[in-house]
Every structure is written in structure tokens, then in C-alpha cells.
Coordinates of C-alpha atoms and ligand atoms in Angstrom, one line a residue:
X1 CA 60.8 98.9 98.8
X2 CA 60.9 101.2 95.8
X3 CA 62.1 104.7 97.6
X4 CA 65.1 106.2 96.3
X5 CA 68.4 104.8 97.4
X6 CA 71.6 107.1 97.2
X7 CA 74.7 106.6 97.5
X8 CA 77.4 109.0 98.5
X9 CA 81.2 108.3 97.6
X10 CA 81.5 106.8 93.7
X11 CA 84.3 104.6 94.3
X12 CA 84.7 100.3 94.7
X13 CA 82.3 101.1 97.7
X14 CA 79.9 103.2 95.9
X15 CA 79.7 101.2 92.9
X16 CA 79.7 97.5 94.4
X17 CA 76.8 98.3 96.5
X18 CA 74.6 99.8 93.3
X19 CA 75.3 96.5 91.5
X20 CA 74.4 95.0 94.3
X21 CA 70.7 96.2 95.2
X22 CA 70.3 95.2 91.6
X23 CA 71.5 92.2 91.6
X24 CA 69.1 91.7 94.5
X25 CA 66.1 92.8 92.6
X26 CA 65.8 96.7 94.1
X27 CA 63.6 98.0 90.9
X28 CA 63.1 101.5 92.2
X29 CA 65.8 104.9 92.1
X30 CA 69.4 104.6 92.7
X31 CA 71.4 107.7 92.8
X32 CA 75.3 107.6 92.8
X33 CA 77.0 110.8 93.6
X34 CA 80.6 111.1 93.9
X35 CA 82.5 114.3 93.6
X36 CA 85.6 113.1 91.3
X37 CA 85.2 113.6 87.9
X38 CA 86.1 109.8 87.0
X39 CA 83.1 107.2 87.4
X40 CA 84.2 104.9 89.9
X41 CA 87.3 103.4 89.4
X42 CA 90.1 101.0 91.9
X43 CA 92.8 102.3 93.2
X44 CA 95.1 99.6 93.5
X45 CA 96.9 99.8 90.3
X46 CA 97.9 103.6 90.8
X47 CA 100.9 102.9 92.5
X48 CA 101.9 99.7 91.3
X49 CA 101.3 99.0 87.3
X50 CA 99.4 101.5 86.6
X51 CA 101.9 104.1 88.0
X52 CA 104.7 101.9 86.3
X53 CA 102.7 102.7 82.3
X54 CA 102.0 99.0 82.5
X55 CA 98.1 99.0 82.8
X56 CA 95.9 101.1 80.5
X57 CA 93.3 103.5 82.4
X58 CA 90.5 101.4 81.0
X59 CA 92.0 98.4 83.5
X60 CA 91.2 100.9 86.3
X61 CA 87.4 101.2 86.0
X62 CA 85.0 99.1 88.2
X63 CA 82.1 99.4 85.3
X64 CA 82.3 99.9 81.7
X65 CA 80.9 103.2 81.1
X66 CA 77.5 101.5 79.5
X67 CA 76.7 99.5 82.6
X68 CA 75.1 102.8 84.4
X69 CA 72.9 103.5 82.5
X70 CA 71.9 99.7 81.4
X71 CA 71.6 99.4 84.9
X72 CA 69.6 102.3 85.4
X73 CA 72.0 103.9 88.1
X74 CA 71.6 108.0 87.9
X75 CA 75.6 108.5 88.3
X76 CA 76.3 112.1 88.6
X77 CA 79.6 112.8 88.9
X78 CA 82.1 116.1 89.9
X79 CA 78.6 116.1 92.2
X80 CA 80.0 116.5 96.1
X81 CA 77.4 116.3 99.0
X82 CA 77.6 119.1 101.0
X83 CA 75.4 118.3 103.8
X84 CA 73.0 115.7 105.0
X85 CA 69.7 115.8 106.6
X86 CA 68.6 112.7 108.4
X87 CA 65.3 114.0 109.2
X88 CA 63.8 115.2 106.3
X89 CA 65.9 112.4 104.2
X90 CA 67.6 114.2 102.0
X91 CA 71.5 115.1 100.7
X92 CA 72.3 118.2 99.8
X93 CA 74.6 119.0 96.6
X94 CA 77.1 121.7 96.3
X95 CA 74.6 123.6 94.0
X96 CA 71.8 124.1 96.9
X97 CA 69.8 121.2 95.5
X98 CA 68.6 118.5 97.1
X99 CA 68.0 114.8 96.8
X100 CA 65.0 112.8 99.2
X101 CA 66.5 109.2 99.9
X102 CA 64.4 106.2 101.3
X103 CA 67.9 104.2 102.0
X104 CA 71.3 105.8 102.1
X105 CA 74.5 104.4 102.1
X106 CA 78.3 106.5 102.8
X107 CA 80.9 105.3 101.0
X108 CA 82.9 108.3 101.1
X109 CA 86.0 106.3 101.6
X110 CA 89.1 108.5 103.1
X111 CA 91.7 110.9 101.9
X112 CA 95.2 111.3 102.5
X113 CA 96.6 113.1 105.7
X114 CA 98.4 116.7 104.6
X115 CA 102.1 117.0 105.9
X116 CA 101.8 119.8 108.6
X117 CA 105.3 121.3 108.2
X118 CA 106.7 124.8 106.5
X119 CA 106.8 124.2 102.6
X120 CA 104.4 121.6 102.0
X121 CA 102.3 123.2 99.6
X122 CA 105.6 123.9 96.9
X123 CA 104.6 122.5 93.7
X124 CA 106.6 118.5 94.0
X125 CA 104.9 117.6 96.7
X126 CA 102.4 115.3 95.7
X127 CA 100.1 113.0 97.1
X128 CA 98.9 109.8 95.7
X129 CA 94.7 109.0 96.5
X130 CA 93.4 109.8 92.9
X131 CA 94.3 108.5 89.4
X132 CA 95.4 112.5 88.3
X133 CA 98.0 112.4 91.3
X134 CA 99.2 108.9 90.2
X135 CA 99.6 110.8 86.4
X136 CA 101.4 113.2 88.1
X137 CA 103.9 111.4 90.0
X138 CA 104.0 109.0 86.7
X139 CA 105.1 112.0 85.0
X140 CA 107.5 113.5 87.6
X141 CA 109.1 110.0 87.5
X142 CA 109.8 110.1 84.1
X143 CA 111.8 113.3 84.5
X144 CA 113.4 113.5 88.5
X145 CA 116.6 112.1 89.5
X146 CA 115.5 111.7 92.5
X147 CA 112.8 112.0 95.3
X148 CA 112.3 111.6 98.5
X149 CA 109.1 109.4 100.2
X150 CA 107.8 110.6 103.5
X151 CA 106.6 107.6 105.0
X152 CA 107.2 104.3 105.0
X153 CA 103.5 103.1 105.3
X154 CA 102.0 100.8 102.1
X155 CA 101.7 103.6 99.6
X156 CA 105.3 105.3 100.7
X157 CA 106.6 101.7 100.1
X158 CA 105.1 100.8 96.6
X159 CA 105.8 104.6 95.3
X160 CA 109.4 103.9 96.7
X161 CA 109.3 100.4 94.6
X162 CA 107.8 102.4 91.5
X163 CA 110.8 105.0 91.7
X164 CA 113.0 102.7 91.9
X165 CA 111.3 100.3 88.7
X166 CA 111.5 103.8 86.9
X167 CA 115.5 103.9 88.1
X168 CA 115.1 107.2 90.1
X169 CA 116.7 107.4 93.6
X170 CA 114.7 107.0 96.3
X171 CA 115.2 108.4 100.0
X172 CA 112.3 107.0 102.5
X173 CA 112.0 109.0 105.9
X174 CA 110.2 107.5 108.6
X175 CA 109.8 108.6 112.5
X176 CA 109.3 104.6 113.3
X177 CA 112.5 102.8 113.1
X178 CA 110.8 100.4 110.5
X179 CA 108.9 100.5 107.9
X180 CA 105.2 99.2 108.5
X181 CA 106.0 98.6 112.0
X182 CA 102.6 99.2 113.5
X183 CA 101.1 97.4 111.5
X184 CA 103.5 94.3 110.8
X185 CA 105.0 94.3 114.1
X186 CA 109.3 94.2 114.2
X187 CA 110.0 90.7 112.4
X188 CA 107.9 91.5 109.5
X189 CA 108.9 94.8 109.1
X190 CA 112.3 93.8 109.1
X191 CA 112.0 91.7 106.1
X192 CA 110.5 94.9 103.7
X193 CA 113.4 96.9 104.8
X194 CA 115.6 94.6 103.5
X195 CA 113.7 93.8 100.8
X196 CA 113.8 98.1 99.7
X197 CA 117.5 98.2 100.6
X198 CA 118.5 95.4 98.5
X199 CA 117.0 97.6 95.7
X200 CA 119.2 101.0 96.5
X201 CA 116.5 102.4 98.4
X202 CA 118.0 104.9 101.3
X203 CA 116.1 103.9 103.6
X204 CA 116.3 106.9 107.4
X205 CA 114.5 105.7 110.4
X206 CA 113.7 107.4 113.3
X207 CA 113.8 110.8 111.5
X208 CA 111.3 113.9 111.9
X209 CA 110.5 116.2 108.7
X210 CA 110.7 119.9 109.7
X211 CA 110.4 121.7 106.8
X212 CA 110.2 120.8 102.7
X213 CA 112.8 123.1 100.7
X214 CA 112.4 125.0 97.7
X215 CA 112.6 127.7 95.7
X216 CA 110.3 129.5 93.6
X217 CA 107.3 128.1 95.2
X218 CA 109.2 124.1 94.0
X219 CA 110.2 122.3 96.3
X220 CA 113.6 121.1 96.0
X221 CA 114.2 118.7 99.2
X222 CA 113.4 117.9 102.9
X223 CA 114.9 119.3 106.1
X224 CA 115.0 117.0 108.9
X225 CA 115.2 118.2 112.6
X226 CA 118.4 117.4 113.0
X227 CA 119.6 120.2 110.4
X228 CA 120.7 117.9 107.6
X229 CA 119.0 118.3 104.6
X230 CA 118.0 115.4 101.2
X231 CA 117.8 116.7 98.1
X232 CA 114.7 115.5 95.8
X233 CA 113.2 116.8 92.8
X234 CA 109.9 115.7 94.3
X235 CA 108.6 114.7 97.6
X236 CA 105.8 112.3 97.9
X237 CA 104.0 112.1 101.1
X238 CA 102.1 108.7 102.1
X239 CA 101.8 109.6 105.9
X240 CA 98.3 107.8 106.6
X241 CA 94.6 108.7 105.8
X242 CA 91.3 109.7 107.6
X243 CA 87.9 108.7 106.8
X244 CA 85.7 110.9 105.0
X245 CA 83.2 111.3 108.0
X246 CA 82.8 115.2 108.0
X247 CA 78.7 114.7 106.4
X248 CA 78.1 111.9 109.2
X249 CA 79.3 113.7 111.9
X250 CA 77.4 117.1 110.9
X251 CA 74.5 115.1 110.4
X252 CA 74.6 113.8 114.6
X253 CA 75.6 110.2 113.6
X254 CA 78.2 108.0 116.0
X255 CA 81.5 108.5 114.5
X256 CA 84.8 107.7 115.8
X257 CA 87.4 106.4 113.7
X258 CA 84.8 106.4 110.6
X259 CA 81.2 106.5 110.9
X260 CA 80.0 103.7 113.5
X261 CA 78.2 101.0 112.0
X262 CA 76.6 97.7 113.2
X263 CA 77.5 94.1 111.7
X264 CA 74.7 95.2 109.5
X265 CA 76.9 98.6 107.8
X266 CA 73.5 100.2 109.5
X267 CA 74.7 103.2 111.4
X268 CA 72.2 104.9 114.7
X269 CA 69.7 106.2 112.2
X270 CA 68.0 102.7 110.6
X271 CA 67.7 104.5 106.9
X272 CA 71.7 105.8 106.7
X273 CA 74.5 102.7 105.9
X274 CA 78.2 103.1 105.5
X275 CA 80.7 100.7 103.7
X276 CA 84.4 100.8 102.8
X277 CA 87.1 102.7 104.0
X278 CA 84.8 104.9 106.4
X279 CA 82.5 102.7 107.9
X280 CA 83.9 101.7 111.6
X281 CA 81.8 98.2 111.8
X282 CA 81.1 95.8 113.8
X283 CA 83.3 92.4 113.2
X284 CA 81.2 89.4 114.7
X285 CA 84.7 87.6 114.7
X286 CA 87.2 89.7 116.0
X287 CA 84.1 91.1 118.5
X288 CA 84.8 94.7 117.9
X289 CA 84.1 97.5 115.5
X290 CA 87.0 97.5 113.1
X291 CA 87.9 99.8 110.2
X292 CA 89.3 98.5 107.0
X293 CA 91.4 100.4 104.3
X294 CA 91.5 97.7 101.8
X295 CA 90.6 97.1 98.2
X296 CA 88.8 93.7 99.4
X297 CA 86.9 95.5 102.0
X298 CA 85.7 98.0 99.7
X299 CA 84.4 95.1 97.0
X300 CA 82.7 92.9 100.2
X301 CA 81.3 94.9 102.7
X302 CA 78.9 97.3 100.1
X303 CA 77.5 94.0 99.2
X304 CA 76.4 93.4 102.7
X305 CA 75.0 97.1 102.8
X306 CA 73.5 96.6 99.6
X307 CA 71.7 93.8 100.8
X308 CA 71.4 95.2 104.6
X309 CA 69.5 98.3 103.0
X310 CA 66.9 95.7 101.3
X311 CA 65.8 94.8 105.0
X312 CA 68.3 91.5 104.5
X313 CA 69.2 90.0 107.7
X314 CA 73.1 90.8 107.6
X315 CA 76.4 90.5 109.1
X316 CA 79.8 91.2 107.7
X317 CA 82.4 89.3 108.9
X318 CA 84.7 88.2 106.2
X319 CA 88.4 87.9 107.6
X320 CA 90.4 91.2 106.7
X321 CA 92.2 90.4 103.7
X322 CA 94.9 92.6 102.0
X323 CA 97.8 92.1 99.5
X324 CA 101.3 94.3 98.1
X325 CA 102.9 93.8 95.1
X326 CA 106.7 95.1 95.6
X327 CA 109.6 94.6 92.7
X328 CA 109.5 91.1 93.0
X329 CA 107.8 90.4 96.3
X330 CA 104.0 89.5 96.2
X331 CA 101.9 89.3 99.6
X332 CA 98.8 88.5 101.0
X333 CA 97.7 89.3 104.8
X334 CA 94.6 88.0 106.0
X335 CA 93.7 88.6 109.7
X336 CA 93.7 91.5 111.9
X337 CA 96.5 92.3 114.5
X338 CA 96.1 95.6 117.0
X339 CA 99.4 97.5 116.8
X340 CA 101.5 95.6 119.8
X341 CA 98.6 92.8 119.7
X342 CA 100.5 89.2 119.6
X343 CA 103.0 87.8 121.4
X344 CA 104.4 85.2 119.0
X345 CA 105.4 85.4 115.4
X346 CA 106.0 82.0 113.6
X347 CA 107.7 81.9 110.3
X348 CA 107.4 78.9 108.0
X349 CA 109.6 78.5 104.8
X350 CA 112.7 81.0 103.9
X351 CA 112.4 84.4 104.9
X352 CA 115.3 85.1 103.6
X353 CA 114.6 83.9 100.2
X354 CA 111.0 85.9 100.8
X355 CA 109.5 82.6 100.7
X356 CA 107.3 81.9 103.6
X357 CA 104.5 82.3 106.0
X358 CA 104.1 84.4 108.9
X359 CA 101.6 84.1 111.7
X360 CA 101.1 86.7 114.1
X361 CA 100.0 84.4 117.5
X362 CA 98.3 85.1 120.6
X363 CA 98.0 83.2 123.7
X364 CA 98.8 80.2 121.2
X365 CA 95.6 81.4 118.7
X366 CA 96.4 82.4 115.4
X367 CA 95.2 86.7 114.7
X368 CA 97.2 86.7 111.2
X369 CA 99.0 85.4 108.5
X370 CA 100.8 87.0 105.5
X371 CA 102.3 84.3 102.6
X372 CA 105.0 86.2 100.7
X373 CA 105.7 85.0 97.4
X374 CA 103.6 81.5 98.0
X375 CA 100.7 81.3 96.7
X376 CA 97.3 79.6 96.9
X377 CA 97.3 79.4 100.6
X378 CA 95.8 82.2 101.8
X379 CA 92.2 80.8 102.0
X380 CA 93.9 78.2 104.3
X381 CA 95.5 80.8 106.8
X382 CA 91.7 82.7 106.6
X383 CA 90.4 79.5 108.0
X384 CA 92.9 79.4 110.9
X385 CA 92.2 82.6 111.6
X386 CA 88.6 81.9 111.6
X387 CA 89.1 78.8 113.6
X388 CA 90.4 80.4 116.7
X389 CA 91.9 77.4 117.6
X390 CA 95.6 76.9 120.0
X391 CA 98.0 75.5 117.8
X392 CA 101.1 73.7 118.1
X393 CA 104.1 76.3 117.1
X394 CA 106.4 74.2 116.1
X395 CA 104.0 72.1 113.5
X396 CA 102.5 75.3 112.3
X397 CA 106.7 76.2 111.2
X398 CA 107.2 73.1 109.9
X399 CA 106.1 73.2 105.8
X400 CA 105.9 69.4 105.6
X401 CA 102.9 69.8 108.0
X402 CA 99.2 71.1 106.0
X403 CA 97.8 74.1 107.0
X404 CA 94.6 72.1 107.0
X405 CA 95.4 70.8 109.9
X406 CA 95.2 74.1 112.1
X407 CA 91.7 75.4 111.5
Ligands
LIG501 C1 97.4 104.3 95.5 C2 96.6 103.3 96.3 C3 97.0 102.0 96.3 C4 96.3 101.0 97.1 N1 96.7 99.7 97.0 C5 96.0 98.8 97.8 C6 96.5 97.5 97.8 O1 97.5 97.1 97.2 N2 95.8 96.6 98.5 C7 94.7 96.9 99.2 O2 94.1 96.1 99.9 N3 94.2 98.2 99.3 C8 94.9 99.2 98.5 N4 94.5 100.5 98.6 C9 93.3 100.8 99.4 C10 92.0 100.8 98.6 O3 92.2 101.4 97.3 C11 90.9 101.4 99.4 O4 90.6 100.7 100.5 C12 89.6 101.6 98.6 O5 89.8 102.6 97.5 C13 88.5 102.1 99.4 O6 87.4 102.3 98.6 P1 86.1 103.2 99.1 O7 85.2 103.2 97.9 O8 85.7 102.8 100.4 O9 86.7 104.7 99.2 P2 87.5 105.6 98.2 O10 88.2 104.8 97.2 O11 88.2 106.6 99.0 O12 86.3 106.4 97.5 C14 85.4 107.3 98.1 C15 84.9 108.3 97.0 O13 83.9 109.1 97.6 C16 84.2 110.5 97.2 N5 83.6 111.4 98.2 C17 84.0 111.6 99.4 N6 83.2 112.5 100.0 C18 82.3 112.9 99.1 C19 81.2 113.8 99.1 N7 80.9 114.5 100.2 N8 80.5 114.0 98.0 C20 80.7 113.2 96.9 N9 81.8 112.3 96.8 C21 82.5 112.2 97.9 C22 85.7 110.5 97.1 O14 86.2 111.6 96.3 C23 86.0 109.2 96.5 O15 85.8 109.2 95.1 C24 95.2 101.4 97.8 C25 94.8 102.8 97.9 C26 95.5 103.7 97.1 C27 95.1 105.2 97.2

């Protein structure tokens, strides 16, 4: 197979499934497009050490700049993709040209959701997706007092941490009265509101943002709908993201939630693939279509496109795997829990220290497990998971028992 592959999206997705058809011996065209004008670089540092001045930009990137063009990948960059066009195989670029593709994969990843109240365009509000925004807030951390954090999600969460590192004064407002509770469930969540309030963080639950103050097009604060009013010299917003699906969806694919995708990353037309943050695929495991916004998604799955587009027999079905790094709290979550999804959670070690294990149970089974602050275990809770098997609660809390033992 020597057609042209392209790739749309020039991010971990993008870039990990172009080493990846080399690495598998595709000899013919690869073209990577991506619309930033940064070749494809991680994210994960820009709210945690990068943010913090502690990791240079050249930590950030997935390639050196070399490997491109040693690897014969056409990387155009500040290039979006305006349209797509399944039948006659071809992208369209924001110019009017056009590029013919044999294979394609999306990897357009996601962007942040906008803050639909009065004010929110001021200058100070800032979002945090791209490496200039995490400059930005950098910058604006260096000079505020203090800000406030709309949403208490991940990124609201390790921005908050960041402020706080940086010794400005934080105020996080949240309509859910706890932080990550969707997604950790009430005990869990419990333990990172602690964890922020033991650092000064000012932590409001169960408010709703009407409006963001300012004056002179700045913004100067947040109104909540109850009338009272927090000051902030800035006001970063982390209030979820949506998948970058528009091109799909134009072009007549499935999409819901992301673009749909088999096990395979193959999506209804056989020549169009999607990986990372807006591929909706099928998980063999879990027996659904799931969609990831992780770092160790992004790196994985484009490897099984990659290799799905080469006419590989593939399917993706590593356990989800995520991690946090806050103040002095590392994590790891491996697993996959539907909001409301267990019935059980089972703690082993000190959560109070932020020492321990939890496992999110169903029916006796095992969906997830986070270790926070102990390390070198998560392979063993990905194996539970994987194992499916009814465990026993009480040995599964008890640290003098292996974790072996339950998968
Ligand atoms: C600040 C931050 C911190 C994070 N920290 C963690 C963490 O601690 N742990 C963790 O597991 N995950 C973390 N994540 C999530 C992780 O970074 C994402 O899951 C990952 O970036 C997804 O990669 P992707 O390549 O699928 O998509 P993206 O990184 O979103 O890249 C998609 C690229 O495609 C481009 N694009 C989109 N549409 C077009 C178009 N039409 N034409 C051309 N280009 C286009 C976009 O501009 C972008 O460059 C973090 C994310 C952020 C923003």
C-alpha cells in the first residue's frame, strides 16, 4: 500500500500514528497537517511543571524537529483542514487546495468548552488547551494576586495547584458540590478537596457563575447568582471539552460523542480512522464505545490506527489509564467508571496520609483503581481490572494481602 496517508490533528495522536506506519514499514506519502503553529507537542506539562517554569519548552515536544524530515513526514503546520471529502478522497486546506489521501486518520483531538455567561471574552479570562495559553497564564501568575478557577475538573484543579505553587490566591467555583465528582464518585472526591484546602485554596461548591466582571474590556472578578461577587485579577476557566468532530460530521460519518470508531479506530467509511481525544471507539473490554481524554490514550490508540490503516488485524483495548500530579500528591487511575457506575469503594492504606488505593467495585468486580502516592502498582490494579473477577472486599483492603492475588 503506497497511497498517501494524511493525517489531520498534529498533536501526541497525530504524531504517534506517523511514527507508527513507519515503524511498520509504510514506504509511501505521509502528510501531517495540524493547524497550530507548534509541531506536535504533549500537553501534560502545561499545567503542572511546565506552567510552574520548571520544564523547558524543548521537554514538551513529541519529536525533535529533525525527525520529520529524517522520517520523511510532509509536516505542514498553521495548515487547518477545512473540509473533507470521503468520496473523492481528499482534505481540503483553508487556502482552497486540496490533498488526495489513500488512508486517513483524525486526530483532531478536542478543545476547551467557552464560558456562556456576560463578560467572558474580557481580556483575564483564559483558557488553558495550548502551550501560548499556558505562557499566558504563566505570565499572569507571575504578576496577580489572585484568581479565581471556574471549575473544579482536572485542569481547574492543577491550575488551582499551580497558583497556589506560585503563592497567588486561589478561589475554585464549582456547580457540583465536589470537585471531580462525576468522575471520582463522592469518597474520592472528598479526598482532593481536602487535599486543595489544606493548601489555602477557597474552595465554593454548589455555586453558578452569572457574569465575569470588569472594566475596560479586563475582567476583574466573577458574579455568582446569588449576587455576591470574588474578586480575581484573572479567571481561568477549565469547564470541560468537546471533540473536534465538526470535519467528520460534515463529511456524513457516525459521530456522537467524537467520531464513532470500531475496535479497529476504523470509522463507517473503511479508508477514514480516528484516534485520541476524538475517536468514540469501540472497547472489546468494557463492551462499549468509550472516549478517552488522556495523554496515554493519545500515545496508544494512534499506534493501533497506524497499524489498523496498514490492513493490520486490530483491536484497541488497553485499560484506560490516567495520572495527576498535585503539590505533593501523585496519582494514577486505571479503569473506567460511568458517572454513578459502582456501588462499592474500597480503600486500602491511609487516606488520610494520601497513601492508598481505591477501587471503584461493582457487583463485587473491580471497574477502577487509583494509587495515590504509591507507586509501582498500577500495572497490578490494570490486571484486576482486566480480570473481571468477584473479589473478596475485605482482603482487597487489607495491604498485607498482594494485589496479585485478585486478577
Ligand atoms: C493542560 C493539559 C493538561 C493535561 N494533563 C493531563 C494529565 O495529567 N494526564 C492525562 O492523562 N491527560 C492530560 N491531558 C489530556 C491530554 O493532553 C490529551 O488527552 C491529549 O492532548 C490528546 O491528544 P490528541 O492528539 O488526541 O488531541 P489534541 O492534543 O487536542 O491535538 C489535536 C490537534 O489537532 C489540531 N486540529 C484540530 N482540528 C484541526 C483541523 N481541522 N485542521 C488542522 N488541525 C486541527 C488541534 O489544533 C490540535 O493541535 C491534559 C490536557 C491539557 C490541555
Amino acid at each position: 500500500m503506497s497511497g498517501t496517508h494524511v493525517i489531520v490533528g498534529a498533536s501526541l495522536a497525530g504524531a504517534k500514528a506517523a511514527e507508527t506506519l513507519r515503524e511498520e514499514g509504510f514506504g509511501g506519502p505521509i502528510v501531517l497537517i495540524g493547524d497550530e503553529e507548534e509541531r506536535p507537542y504533549e500537553r501534560l506539562s502545561l499545567s503542572k511543571d511546565y506552567l510552574l517554569g520548571k520544564a523547558e519548552r524543548e521537554t514538551i515536544y513529541v519529536h525533535p524537529q529533525a525527525w520529520y524530515a529524517e522520517h520523511d513526514v510532509d509536516l505542514r503546520l498553521g495548515t487547518l483542514v477545512t473540509g473533507l471529502d470521503p468520496t473523492a478522497h481528499e482534505v481540503a486546506l483553508a487556502d482552497g487546495s486540496r490533498i488526495g489521501y489513500s488512508k486517513l486518520l483524525l486526530a483532531t483531538g478536542s478543545a476547551p468548552r467557552r464560558l456562556p455567561v456576560p463578560g467572558a471574552d474580557a481580556e483575564g479570562v483564559l483558557y488553558l488547551r495550548r502551550v501560548a495559553d499556558s505562557d499566558r497564564i504563566r505570565a499572569t501568575l507571575q504578576t496577580a494576586t489572585r484568581i479565581a478557577v471556574i471549575g473544579a475538573g482536572w485542569i481547574g484543579l492543577e491550575t488551582a495547584a499551580a497558583a497556589r505553587s506560585a503563592g497567588v490566591e486561589v478561589t475554585v467555583l464549582e456547580t457540583a458540590e465536589l470537585p471531580l465528582l462525576r468522575v471520582l464518585g463522592r469518597e474520592v472526591a472528598e479526598a482532593f478537596a481536602a487535599l486543595h484546602r489544606e493548601h489555602g485554596v477557597d474552595l465554593r461548591f454548589g455555586v453558578q457563575v452569572a457574569e465575569i466582571t470588569g472594566s475596560g474590556g479586563q475582567a476583574d472578578g466573577v458574579r455568582l447568582a446569588d449576587g455576591s461577587h470574588i474578586p480575581a485579577d484573572a479567571v481561568v476557566v477549565g469547564v470541560g471539552i468537546t471533540p473536534n468532530s465538526q470535519l467528520a460530521e460534515e463529511a456524513g460519518l457516525e459521530v456522537g460523542n467524537g467520531i464513532v470508531v470500531d475496535a479497529g479506530l476504523r470509522s463507517g467509511d473503511p479508508d477514514i480512522y480516528a484516534a485520541g481525544d476524538v475517536a468514540n471507539a469501540y472497547h472489546p473490554m468494557l463492551g462499549r464505545h468509550v472516549r478517552v481524554e488522556h495523554w496515554a490514550n493519545a500515545l496508544n490508540q494512534p499506534q493501533a490506527a497506524g497499524r489498523s490503516m496498514l490492513g493490520q488485524d486490530v483491536a484497541y483495548d488497553l485499560v484506560p489509564y490516567f495520572y495527576t500530579d498535585q503539590y505533593d500528591l501523585g496519582m494514577e487511575y486505571a479503569g473506567y467508571v460511568e458517572p454513578g457506575g459502582y456501588d462499592r469503594v474500597v480503600f486500602r492504606g491511609d487516606v488520610a496520609a494520601r497513601e492508598f488505593v481505591a477501587f471503584w467495585l461493582r457487583d463485587g468486580r473491580v471497574l477502577a483503581g487509583m494509587n495515590v502516592n504509591i507507586w509501582d502498582v498500577n500495572e497490578a490494579i490494570q490486571a484486576i481490572v482486566r480480570g473481571g473477577r468477584t473479589v473478596d472486599a475485605g482482603r482487597l483492603a487489607d495491604p498485607g494481602v498482594a494485589l496479585d492475588e485478585f486478577a
